CSV table of C-alpha atoms in Angstrom, one decimal:
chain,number,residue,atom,x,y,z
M,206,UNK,CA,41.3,-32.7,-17.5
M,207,UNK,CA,42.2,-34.1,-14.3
M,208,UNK,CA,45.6,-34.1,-12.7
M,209,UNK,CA,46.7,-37.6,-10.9
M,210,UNK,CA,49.5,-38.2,-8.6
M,211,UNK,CA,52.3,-40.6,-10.5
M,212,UNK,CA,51.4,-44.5,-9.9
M,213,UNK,CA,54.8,-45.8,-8.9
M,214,UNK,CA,55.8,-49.0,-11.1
M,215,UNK,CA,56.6,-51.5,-7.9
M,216,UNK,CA,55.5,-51.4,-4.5
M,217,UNK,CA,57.9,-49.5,-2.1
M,218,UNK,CA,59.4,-51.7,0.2
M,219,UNK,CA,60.5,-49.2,2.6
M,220,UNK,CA,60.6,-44.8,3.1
M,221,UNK,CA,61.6,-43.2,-0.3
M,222,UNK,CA,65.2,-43.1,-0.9
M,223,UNK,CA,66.5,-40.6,-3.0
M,224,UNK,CA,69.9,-40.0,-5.2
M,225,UNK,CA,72.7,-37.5,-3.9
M,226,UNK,CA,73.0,-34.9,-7.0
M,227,UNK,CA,76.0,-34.9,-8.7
M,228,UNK,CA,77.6,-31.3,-8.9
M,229,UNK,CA,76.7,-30.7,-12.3
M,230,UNK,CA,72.8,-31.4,-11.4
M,231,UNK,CA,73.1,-29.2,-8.9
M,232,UNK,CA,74.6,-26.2,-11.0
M,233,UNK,CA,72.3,-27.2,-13.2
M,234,UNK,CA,69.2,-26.5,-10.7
M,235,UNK,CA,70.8,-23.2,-9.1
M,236,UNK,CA,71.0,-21.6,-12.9
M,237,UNK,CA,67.3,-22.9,-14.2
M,238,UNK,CA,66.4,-21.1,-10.1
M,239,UNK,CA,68.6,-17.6,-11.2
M,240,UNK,CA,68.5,-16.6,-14.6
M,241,UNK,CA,71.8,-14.2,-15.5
M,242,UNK,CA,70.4,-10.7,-16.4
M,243,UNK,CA,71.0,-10.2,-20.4
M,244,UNK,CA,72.6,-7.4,-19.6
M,245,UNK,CA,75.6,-9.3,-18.6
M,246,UNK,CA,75.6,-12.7,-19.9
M,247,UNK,CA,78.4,-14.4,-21.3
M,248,UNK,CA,78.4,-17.2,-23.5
M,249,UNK,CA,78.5,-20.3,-21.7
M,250,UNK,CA,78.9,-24.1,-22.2
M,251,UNK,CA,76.1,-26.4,-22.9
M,252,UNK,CA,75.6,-30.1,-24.0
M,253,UNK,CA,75.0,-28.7,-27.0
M,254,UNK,CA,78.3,-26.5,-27.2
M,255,UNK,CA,80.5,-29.5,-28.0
M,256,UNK,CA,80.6,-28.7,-32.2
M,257,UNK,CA,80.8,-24.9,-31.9
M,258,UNK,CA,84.2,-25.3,-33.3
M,259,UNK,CA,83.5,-27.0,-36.0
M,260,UNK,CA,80.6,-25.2,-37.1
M,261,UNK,CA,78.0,-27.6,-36.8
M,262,UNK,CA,76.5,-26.7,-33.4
M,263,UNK,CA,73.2,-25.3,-33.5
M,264,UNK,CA,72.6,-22.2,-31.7
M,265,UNK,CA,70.0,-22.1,-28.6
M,266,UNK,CA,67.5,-19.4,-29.4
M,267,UNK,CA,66.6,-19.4,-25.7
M,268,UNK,CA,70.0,-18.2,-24.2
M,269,UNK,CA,70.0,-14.5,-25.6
M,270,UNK,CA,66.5,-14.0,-24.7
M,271,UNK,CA,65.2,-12.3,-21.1
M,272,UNK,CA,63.9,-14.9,-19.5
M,273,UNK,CA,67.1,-17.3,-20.5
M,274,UNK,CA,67.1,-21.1,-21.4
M,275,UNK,CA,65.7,-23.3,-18.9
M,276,UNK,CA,67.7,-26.3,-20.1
M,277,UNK,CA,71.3,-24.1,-19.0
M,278,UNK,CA,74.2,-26.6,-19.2
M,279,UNK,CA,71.8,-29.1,-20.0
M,280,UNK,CA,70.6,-28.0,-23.0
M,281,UNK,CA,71.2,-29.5,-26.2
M,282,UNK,CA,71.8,-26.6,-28.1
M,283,UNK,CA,75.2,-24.1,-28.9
M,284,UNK,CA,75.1,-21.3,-25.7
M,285,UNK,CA,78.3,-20.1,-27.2
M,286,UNK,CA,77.5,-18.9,-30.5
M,287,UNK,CA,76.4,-14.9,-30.0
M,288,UNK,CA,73.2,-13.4,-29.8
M,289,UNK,CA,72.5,-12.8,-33.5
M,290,UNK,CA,73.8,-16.3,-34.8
M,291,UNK,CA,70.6,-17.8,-35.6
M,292,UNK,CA,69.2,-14.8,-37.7
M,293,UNK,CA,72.7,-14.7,-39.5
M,294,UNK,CA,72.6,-18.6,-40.4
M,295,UNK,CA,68.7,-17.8,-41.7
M,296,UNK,CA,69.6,-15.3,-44.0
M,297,UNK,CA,72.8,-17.4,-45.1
M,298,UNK,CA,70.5,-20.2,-45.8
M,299,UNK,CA,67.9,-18.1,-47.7
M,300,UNK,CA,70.9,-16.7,-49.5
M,301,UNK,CA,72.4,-19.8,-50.6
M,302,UNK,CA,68.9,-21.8,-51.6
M,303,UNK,CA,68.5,-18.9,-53.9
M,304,UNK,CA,71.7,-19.0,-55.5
M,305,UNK,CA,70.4,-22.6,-55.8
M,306,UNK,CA,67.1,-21.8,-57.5
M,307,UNK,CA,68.7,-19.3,-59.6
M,308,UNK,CA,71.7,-21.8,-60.9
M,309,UNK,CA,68.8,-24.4,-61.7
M,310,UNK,CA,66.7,-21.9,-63.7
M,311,UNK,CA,69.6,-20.9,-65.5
M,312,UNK,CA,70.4,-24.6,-66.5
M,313,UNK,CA,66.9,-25.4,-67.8
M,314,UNK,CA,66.6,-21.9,-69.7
């Protein structure tokens, strides 16, 4: 499959003009260009941080890994819950569906 340059949608009336980035863009770009060794990362804010404290955020599975989440504060998943938040909510889940199962067995017995 063949690669093409992008067609722009409208004729450019002039040389390209581009954006300043806002400071947050810019953070954003220096973290995706250095990711924090795992040995010392912290939890940090993301887009997707906003209902950590209310328990419905969803954890990034990137952000604990080596190689780090791309998406950094950009991302819309929780990059403050801890490292083993996402196999903890799995095995809560499992747990509960199969208090589930067994409470509906019980009732049709």
């Amino acid at each position: 499959h063949e690669q093409h340059p992008p067609v722009p949608s409208r004729p450019s009336a002039g040389p390209h003009v581009v954006a300043p980035q806002s400071t947050l863009q810019r953070d954003v770009a220096a973290q995706a260009d250095t990711v924090m060794p795992l040995a010392v990362r912290q939890p940090a804010m993301s887009v997707g941080s906003v209902l950590h404290e209310a328990g419905q955020c969803k954890p990034c599975a990137w952000f604990w890994r080596p190689q780090g989440c791309e998406n950094g504060a950009e991302c819309r998943h929780c990059h403050l819950c801890g490292a083993g938040a996402i196999k903890a909510r799995r095995k809560a889940k499992a747990a509960s569906l199969r208090k589930k199962s067994a409470e509906g067995a019980a009732l049709t017995a």
